[in-house]
PDB file of C-alpha atoms and ligand atoms in Angstrom:
ATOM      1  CA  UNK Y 215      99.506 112.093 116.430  1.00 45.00           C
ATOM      2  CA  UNK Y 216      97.838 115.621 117.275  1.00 48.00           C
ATOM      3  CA  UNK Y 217      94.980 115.322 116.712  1.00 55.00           C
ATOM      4  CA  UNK Y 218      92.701 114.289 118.803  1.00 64.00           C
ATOM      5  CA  UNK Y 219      90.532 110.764 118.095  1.00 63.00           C
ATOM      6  CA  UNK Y 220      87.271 112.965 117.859  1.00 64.00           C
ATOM      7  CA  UNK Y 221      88.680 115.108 115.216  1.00 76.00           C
ATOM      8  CA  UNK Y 222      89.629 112.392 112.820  1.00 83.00           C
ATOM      9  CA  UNK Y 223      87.441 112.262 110.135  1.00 92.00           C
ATOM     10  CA  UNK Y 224      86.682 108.890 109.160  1.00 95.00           C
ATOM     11  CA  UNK Y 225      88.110 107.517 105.884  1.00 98.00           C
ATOM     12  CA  UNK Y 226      84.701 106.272 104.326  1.00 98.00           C
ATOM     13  CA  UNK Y 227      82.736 105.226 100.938  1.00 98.00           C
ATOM     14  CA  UNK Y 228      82.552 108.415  99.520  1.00 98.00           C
ATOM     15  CA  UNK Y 229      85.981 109.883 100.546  1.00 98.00           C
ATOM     16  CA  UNK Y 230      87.379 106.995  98.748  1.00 97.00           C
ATOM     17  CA  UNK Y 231      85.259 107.727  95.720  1.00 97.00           C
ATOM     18  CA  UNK Y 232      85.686 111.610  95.563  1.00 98.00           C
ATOM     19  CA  UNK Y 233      89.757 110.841  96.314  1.00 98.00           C
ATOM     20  CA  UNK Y 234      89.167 108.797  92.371  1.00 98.00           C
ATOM     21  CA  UNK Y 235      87.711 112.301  91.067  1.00 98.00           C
ATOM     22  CA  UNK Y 236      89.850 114.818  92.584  1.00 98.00           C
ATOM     23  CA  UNK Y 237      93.091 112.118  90.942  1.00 98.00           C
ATOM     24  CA  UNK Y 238      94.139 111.317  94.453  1.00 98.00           C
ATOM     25  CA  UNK Y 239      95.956 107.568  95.061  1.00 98.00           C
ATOM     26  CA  UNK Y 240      93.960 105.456  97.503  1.00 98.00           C
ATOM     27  CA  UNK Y 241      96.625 103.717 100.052  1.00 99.00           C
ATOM     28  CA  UNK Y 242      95.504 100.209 100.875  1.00 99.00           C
ATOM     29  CA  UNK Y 243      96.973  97.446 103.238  1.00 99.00           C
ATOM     30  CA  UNK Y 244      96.086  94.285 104.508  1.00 99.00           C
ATOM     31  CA  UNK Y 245      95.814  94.014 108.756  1.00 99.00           C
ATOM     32  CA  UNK Y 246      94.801  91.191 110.531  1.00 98.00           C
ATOM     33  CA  UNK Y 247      95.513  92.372 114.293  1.00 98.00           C
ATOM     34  CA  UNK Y 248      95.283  95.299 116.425  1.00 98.00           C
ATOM     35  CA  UNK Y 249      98.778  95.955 117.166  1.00 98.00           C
ATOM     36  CA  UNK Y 250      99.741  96.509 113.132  1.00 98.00           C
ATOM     37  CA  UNK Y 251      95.979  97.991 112.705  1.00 98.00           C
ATOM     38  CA  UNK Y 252      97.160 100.933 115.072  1.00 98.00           C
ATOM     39  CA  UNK Y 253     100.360 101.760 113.617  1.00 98.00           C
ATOM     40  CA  UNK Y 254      99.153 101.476 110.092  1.00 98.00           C
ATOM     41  CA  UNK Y 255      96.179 104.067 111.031  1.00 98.00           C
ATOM     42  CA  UNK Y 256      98.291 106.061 112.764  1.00 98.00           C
ATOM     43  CA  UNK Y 257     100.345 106.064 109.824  1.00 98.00           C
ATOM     44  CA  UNK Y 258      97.351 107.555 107.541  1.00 98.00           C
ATOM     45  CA  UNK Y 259      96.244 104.726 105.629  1.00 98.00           C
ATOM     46  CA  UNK Y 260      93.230 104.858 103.903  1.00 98.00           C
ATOM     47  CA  UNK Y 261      91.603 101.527 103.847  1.00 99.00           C
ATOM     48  CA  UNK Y 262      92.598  98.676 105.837  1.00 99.00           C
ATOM     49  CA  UNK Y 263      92.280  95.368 104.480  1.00 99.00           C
ATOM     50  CA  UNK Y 264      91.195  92.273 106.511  1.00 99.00           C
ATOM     51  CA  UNK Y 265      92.368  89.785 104.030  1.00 98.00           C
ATOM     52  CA  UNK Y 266      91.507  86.497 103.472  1.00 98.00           C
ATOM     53  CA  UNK Y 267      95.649  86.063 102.732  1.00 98.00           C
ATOM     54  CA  UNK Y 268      95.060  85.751 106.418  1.00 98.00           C
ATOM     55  CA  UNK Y 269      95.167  82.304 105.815  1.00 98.00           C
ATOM     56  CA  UNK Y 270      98.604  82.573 104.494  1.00 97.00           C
ATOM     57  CA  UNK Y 271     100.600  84.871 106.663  1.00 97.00           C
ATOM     58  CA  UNK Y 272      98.880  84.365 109.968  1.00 98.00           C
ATOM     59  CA  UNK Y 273      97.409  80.519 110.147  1.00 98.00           C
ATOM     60  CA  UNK Y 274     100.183  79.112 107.369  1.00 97.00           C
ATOM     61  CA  UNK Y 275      97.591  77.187 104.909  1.00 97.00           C
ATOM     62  CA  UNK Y 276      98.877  77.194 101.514  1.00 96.00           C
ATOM     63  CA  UNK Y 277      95.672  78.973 100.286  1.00 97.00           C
ATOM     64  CA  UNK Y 278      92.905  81.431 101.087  1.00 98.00           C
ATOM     65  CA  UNK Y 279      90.612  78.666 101.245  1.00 98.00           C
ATOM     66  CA  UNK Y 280      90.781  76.982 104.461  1.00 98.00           C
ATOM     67  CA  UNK Y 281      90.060  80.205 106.358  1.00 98.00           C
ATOM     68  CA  UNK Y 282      86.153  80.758 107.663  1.00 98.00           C
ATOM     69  CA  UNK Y 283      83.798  83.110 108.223  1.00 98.00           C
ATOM     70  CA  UNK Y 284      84.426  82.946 112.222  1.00 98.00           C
ATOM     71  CA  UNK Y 285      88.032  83.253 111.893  1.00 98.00           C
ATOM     72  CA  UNK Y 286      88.227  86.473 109.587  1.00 98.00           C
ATOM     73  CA  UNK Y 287      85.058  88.002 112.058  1.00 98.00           C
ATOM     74  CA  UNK Y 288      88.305  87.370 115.208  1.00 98.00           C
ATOM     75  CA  UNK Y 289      90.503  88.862 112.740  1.00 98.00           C
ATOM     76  CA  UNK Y 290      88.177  91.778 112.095  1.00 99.00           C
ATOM     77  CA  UNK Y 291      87.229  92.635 115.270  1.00 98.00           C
ATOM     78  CA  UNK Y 292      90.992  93.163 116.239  1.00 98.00           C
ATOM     79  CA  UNK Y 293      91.746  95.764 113.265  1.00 99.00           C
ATOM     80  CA  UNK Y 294      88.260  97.429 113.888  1.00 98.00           C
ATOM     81  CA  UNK Y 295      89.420  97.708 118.262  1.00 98.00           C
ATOM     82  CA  UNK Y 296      92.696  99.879 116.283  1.00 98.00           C
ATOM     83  CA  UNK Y 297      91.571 102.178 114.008  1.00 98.00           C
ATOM     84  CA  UNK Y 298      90.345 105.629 114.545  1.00 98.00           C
ATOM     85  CA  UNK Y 299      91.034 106.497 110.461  1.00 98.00           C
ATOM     86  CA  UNK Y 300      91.111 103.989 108.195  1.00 98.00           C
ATOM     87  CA  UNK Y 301      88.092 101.962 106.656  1.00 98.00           C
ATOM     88  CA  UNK Y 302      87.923  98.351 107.560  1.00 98.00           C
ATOM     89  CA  UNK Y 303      87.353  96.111 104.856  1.00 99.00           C
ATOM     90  CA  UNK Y 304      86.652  92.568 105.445  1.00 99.00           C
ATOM     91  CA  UNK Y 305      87.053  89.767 103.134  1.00 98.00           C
ATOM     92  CA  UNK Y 306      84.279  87.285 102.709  1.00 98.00           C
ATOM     93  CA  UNK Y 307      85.956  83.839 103.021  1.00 98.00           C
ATOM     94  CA  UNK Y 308      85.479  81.072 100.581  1.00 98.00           C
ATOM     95  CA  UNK Y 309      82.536  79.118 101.468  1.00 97.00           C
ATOM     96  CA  UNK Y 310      80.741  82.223 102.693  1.00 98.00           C
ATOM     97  CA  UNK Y 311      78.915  83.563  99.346  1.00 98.00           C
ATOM     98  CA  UNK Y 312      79.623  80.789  96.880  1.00 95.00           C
ATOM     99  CA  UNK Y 313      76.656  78.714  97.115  1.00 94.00           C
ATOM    100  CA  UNK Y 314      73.423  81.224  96.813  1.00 96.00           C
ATOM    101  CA  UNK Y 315      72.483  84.706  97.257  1.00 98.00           C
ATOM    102  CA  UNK Y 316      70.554  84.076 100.803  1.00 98.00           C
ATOM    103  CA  UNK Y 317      73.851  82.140 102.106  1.00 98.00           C
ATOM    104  CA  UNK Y 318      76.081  85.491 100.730  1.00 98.00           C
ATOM    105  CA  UNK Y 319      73.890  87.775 102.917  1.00 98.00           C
ATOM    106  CA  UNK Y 320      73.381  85.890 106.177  1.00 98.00           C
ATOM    107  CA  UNK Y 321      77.680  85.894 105.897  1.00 98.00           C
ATOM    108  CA  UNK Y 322      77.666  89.828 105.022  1.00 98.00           C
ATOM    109  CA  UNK Y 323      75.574  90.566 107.571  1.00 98.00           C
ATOM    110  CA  UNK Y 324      77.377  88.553 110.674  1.00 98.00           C
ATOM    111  CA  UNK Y 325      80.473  90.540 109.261  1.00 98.00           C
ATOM    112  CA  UNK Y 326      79.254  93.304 109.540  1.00 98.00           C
ATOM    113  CA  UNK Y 327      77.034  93.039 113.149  1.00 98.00           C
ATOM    114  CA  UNK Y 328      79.861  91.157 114.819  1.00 98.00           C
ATOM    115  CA  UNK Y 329      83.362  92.832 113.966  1.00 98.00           C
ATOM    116  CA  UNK Y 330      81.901  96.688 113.570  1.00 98.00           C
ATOM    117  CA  UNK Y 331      84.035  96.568 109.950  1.00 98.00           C
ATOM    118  CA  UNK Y 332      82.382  98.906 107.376  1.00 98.00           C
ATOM    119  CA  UNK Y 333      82.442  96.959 104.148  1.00 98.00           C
ATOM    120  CA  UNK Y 334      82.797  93.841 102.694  1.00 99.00           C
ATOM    121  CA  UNK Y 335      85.229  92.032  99.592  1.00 98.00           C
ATOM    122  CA  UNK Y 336      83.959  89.564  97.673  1.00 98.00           C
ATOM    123  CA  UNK Y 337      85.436  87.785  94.459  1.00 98.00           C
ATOM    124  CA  UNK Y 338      84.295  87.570  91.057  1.00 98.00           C
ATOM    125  CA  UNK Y 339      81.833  89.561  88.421  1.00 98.00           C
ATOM    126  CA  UNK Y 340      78.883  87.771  86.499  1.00 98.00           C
ATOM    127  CA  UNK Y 341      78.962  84.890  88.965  1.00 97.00           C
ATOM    128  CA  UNK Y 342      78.227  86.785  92.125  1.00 98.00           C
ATOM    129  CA  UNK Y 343      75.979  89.194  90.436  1.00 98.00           C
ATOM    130  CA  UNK Y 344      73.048  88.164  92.614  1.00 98.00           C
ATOM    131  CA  UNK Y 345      74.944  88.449  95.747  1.00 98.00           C
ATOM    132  CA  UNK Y 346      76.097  91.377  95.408  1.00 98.00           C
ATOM    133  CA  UNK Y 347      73.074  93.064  95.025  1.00 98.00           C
ATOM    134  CA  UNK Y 348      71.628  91.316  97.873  1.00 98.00           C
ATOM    135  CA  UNK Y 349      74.307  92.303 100.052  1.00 98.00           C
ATOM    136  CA  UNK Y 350      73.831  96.313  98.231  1.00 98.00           C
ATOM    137  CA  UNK Y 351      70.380  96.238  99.159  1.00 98.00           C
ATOM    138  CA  UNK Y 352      70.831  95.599 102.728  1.00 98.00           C
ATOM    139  CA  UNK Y 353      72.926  98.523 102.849  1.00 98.00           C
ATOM    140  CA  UNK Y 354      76.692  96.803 103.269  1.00 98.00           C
ATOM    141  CA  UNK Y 355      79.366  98.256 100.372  1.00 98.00           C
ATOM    142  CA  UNK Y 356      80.920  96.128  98.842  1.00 98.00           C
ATOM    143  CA  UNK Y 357      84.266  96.334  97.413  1.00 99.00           C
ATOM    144  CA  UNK Y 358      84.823  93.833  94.274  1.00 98.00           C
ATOM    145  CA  UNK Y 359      87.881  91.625  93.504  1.00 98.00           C
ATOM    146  CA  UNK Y 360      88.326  90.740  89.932  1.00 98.00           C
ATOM    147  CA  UNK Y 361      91.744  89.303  87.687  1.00 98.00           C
ATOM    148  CA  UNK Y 362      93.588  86.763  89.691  1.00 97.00           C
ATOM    149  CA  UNK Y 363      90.819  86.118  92.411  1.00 97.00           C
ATOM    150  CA  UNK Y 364      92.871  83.255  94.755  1.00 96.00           C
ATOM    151  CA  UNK Y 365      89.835  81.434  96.123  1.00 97.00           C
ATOM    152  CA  UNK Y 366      89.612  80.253  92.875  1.00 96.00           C
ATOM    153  CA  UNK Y 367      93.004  79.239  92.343  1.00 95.00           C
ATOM    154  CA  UNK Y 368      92.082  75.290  91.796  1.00 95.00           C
ATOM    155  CA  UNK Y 369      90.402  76.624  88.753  1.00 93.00           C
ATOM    156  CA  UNK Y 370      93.337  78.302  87.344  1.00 92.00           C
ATOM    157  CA  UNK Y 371      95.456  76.069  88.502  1.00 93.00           C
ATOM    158  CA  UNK Y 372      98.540  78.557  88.904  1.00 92.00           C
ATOM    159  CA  UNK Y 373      99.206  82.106  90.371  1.00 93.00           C
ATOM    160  CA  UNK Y 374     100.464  83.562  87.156  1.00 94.00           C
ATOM    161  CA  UNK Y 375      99.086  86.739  85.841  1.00 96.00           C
ATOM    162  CA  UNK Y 376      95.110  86.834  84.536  1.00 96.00           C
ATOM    163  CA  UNK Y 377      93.614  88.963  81.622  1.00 97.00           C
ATOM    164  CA  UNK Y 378      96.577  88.298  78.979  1.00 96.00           C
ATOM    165  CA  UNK Y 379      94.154  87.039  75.967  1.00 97.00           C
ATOM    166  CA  UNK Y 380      91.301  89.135  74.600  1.00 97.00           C
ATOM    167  CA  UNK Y 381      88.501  87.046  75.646  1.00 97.00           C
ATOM    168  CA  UNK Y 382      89.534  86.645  79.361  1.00 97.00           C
ATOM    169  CA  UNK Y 383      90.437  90.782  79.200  1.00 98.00           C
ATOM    170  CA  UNK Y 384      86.983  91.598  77.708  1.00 98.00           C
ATOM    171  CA  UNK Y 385      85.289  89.313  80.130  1.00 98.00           C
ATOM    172  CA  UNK Y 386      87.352  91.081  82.821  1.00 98.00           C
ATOM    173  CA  UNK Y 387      86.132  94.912  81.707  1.00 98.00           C
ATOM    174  CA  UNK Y 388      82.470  93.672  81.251  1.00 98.00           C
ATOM    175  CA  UNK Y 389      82.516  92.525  84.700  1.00 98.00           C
ATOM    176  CA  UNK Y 390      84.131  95.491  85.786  1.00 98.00           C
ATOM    177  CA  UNK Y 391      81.493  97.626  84.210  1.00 98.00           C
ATOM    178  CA  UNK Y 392      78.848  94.778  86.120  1.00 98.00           C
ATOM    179  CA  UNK Y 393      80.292  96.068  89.225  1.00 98.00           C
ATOM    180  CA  UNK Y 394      80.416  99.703  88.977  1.00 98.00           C
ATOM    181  CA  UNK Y 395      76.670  99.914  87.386  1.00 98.00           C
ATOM    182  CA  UNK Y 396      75.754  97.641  90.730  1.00 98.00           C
ATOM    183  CA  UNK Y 397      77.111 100.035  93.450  1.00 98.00           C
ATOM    184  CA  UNK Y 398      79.846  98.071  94.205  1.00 98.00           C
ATOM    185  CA  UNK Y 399      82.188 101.595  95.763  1.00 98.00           C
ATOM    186  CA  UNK Y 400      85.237  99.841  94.475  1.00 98.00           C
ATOM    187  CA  UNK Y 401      87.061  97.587  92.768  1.00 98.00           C
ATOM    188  CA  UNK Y 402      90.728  95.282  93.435  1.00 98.00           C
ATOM    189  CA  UNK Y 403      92.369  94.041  90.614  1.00 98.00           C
ATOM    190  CA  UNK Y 404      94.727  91.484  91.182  1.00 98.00           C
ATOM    191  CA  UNK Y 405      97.780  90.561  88.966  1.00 98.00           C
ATOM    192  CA  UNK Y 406      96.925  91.868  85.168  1.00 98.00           C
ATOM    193  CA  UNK Y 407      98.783  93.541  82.547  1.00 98.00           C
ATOM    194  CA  UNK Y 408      99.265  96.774  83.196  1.00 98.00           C
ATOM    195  CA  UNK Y 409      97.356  98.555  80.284  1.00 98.00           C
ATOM    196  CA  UNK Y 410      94.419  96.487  80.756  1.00 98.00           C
ATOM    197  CA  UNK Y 411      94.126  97.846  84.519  1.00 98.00           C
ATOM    198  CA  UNK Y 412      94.442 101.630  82.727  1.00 98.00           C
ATOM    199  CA  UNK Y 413      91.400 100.855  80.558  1.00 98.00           C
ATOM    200  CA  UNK Y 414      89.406  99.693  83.231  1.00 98.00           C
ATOM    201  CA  UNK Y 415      89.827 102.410  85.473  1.00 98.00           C
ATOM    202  CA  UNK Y 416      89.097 104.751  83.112  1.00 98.00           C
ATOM    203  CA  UNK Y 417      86.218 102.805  81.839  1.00 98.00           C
ATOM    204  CA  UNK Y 418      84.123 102.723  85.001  1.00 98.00           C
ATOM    205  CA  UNK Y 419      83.278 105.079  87.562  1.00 98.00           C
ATOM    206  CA  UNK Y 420      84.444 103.382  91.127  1.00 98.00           C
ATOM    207  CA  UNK Y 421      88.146 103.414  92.205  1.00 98.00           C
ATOM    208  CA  UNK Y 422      90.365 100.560  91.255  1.00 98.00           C
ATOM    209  CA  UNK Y 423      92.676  99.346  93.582  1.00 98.00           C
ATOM    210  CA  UNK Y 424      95.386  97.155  91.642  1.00 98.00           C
ATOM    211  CA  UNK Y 425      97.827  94.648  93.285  1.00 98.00           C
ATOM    212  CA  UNK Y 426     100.204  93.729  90.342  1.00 98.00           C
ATOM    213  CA  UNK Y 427      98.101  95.698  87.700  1.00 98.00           C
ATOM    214  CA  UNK Y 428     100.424  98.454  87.534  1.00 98.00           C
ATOM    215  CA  UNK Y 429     100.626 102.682  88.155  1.00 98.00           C
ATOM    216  CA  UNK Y 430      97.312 103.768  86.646  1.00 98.00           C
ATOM    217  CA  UNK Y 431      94.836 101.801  88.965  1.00 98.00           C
ATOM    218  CA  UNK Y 432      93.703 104.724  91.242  1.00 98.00           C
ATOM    219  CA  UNK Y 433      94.745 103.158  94.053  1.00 98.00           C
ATOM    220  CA  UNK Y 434      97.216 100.570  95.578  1.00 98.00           C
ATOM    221  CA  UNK Y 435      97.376  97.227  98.052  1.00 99.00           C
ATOM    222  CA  UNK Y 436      99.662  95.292  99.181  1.00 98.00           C
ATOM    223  CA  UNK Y 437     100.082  92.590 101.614  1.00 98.00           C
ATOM    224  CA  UNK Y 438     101.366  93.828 104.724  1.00 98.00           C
ATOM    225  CA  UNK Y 439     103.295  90.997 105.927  1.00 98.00           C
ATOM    226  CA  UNK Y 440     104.733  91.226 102.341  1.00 98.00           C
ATOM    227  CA  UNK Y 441     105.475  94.865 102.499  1.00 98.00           C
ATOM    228  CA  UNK Y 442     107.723  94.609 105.508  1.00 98.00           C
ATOM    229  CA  UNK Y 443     109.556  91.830 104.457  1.00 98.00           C
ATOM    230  CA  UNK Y 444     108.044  89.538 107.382  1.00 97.00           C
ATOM    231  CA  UNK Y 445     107.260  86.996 104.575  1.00 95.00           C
ATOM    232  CA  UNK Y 446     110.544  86.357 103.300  1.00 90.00           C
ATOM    233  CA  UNK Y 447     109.898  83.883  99.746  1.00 86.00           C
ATOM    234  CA  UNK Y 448     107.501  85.622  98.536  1.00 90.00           C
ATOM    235  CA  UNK Y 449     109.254  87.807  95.759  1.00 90.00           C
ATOM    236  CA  UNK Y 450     106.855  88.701  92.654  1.00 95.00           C
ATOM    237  CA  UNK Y 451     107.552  91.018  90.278  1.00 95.00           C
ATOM    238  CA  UNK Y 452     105.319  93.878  91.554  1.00 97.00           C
ATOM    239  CA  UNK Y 453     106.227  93.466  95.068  1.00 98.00           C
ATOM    240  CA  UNK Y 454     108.337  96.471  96.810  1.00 98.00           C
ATOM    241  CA  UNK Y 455     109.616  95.364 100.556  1.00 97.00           C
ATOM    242  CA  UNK Y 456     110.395  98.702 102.374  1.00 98.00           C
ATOM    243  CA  UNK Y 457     111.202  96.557 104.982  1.00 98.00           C
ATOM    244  CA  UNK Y 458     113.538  93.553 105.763  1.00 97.00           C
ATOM    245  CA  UNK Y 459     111.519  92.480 108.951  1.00 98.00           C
ATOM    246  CA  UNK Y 460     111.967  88.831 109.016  1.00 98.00           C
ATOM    247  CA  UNK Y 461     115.781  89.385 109.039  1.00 97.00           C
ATOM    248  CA  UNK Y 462     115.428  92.263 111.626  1.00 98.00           C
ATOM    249  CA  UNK Y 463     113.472  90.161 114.329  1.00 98.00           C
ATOM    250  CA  UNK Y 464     115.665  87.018 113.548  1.00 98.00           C
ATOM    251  CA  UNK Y 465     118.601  89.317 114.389  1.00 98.00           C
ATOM    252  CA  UNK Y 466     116.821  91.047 117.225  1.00 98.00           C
ATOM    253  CA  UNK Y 467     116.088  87.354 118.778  1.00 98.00           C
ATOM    254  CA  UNK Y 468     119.013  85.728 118.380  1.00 98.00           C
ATOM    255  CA  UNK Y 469     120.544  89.194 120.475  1.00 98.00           C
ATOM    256  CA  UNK Y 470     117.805  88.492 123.290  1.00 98.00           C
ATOM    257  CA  UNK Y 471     118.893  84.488 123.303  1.00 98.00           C
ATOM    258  CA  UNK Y 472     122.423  85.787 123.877  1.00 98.00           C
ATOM    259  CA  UNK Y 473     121.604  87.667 126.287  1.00 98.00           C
ATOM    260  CA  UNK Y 474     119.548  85.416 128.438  1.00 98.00           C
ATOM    261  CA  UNK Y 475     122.085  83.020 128.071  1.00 98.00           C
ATOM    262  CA  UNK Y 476     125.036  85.393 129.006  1.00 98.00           C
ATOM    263  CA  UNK Y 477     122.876  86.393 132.311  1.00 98.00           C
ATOM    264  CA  UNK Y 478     123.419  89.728 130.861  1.00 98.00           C
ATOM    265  CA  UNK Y 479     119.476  89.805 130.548  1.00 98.00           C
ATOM    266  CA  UNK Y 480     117.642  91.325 132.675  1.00 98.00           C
ATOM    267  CA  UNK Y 481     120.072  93.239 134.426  1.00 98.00           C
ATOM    268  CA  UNK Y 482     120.015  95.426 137.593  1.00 97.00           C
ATOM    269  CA  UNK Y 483     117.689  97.966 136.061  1.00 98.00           C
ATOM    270  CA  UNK Y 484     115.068  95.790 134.751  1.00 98.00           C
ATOM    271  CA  UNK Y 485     114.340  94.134 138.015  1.00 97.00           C
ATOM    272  CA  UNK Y 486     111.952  95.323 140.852  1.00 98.00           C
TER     273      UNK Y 486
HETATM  274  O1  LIG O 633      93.336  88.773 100.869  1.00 82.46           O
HETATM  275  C1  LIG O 633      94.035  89.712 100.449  1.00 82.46           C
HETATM  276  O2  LIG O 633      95.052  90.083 101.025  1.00 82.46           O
HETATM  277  C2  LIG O 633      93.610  90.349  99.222  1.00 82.46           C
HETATM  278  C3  LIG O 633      94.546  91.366  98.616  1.00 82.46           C
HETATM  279  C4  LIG O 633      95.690  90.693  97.982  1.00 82.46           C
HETATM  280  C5  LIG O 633      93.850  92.271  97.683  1.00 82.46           C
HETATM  281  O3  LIG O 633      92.571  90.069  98.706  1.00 82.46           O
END
């Protein structure tokens, strides 16, 4: 990198709002440590994602759920030690905002006071409504999450894409609409058709980042750990791997056991 950290210029709220105006893409990932945090920031991403899919790809539950408010704050703090750039987005586990508006800020605010993150994710539209402008008022953005929302995925029952009938698409845009007239600075949409993700994000004012919803969200996420090919059976549709890591390090490890067991490692030079 040249420049120097002071000359960065932070990625924040209204950067990612005026980047929706002037028909820029927004580039979002997932990051759950400090050692991918810094090479993703140093990479220019623009927000960086502490995902509740930390459940899945670093602790190895089968859902979101499991995963608490204590564990995504470690997680946070990590990415938020790495990044000079990027905005830090943290998830707000399930559990954490569910159960009343009072419960939703106390978890908001220990987010944000403990892990130095500059936003926080929450699921749903109508439902959270309350929340959300609890969590507004204090002064915390929030980014929303609406289509397949995964901390509710005892509900649906399956991971299979959301929004396909009219009712469940015009529930979808009216929350959408919720959102933006909230404050709510932006918006994921997760797995939806395509066309329905173009006429929401031309139907509201705040960026929408899609995940499986298609080119005309004005912005993108994906899963890191998914992007690199580190997770290696996870293979939807709208997944690109512009990696094949979990091949890579298998291949670079099985190269190290050789050696080690060859005596060829370490050799002359790597000893004091
Ligand atoms: O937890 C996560 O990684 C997410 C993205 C899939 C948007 O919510």
């Amino acid at each position: 990198m040249s420049a120097s950290t002071s000359e960065i210029k932070r990625v924040t709220t209204h950067v990612i709002q005026a980047m929706k105006k002037r028909g820029e893409k927004i580039a979002m990932l997932t990051a759950y440590d400090f050692s991918m945090a810094r090479i993703l920031d140093e990479a220019g991403i623009d927000i960086l994602l502490v995902g509740d899919s930390a459940s899945n790809v670093m602790a190895g539950h089968e859902t979101t759920l499991p995963i608490t408010l204590d564990q995504m704050i470690y997680h946070a703090q990590s990415v938020v030690r790495a990044v000079h750039r990027a905005m830090v987005v943290v998830d707000m586990p399930f559990g954490s905002y569910q159960s009343n508006s009072e419960i939703a800020l106390k978890s908001a605010i220990k987010i944000m006071k403990e892990s130095g993150a500059h936003a926080v994710k929450l699921e749903g539209g109508a439902e959270v409504e309350e929340s959300i402008q609890r969590i507004l008022m204090a002064g915390i953005p929030v980014m929303g999450h609406l289509g397949l929302t995964p901390q509710s995925i005892y509900k649906f029952g399956t991971y299979t894409v959301r929004a396909k009938q009219e009712a469940e698409a015009g529930k979808l845009l009216a929350d959408a609409k919720l959102l933006d007239s909230l404050g709510c600075f932006a918006l994921v949409l997760e797995k939806i058709p395509a066309r329905l993700a173009k006429d929401v994000s031309k139907s509201i004012e705040i960026p929408t980042i899609g995940i499986g919803a298609g080119p005309d969200a004005d912005g993108q996420v994906l899963v890191t750990h998914d992007m690199l090919g580190i997770t290696k059976d996870f293979k939807p549709r709208f997944l690109r791997r512009y990696l094949e890591l979990f091949d890579a390090i298998g291949e670079a490890t099985q190269r190290y056991i050789t050696d080690v067991k060859g005596r060829d490692f370490p050799n002359e030079h790597e000893q004091y």
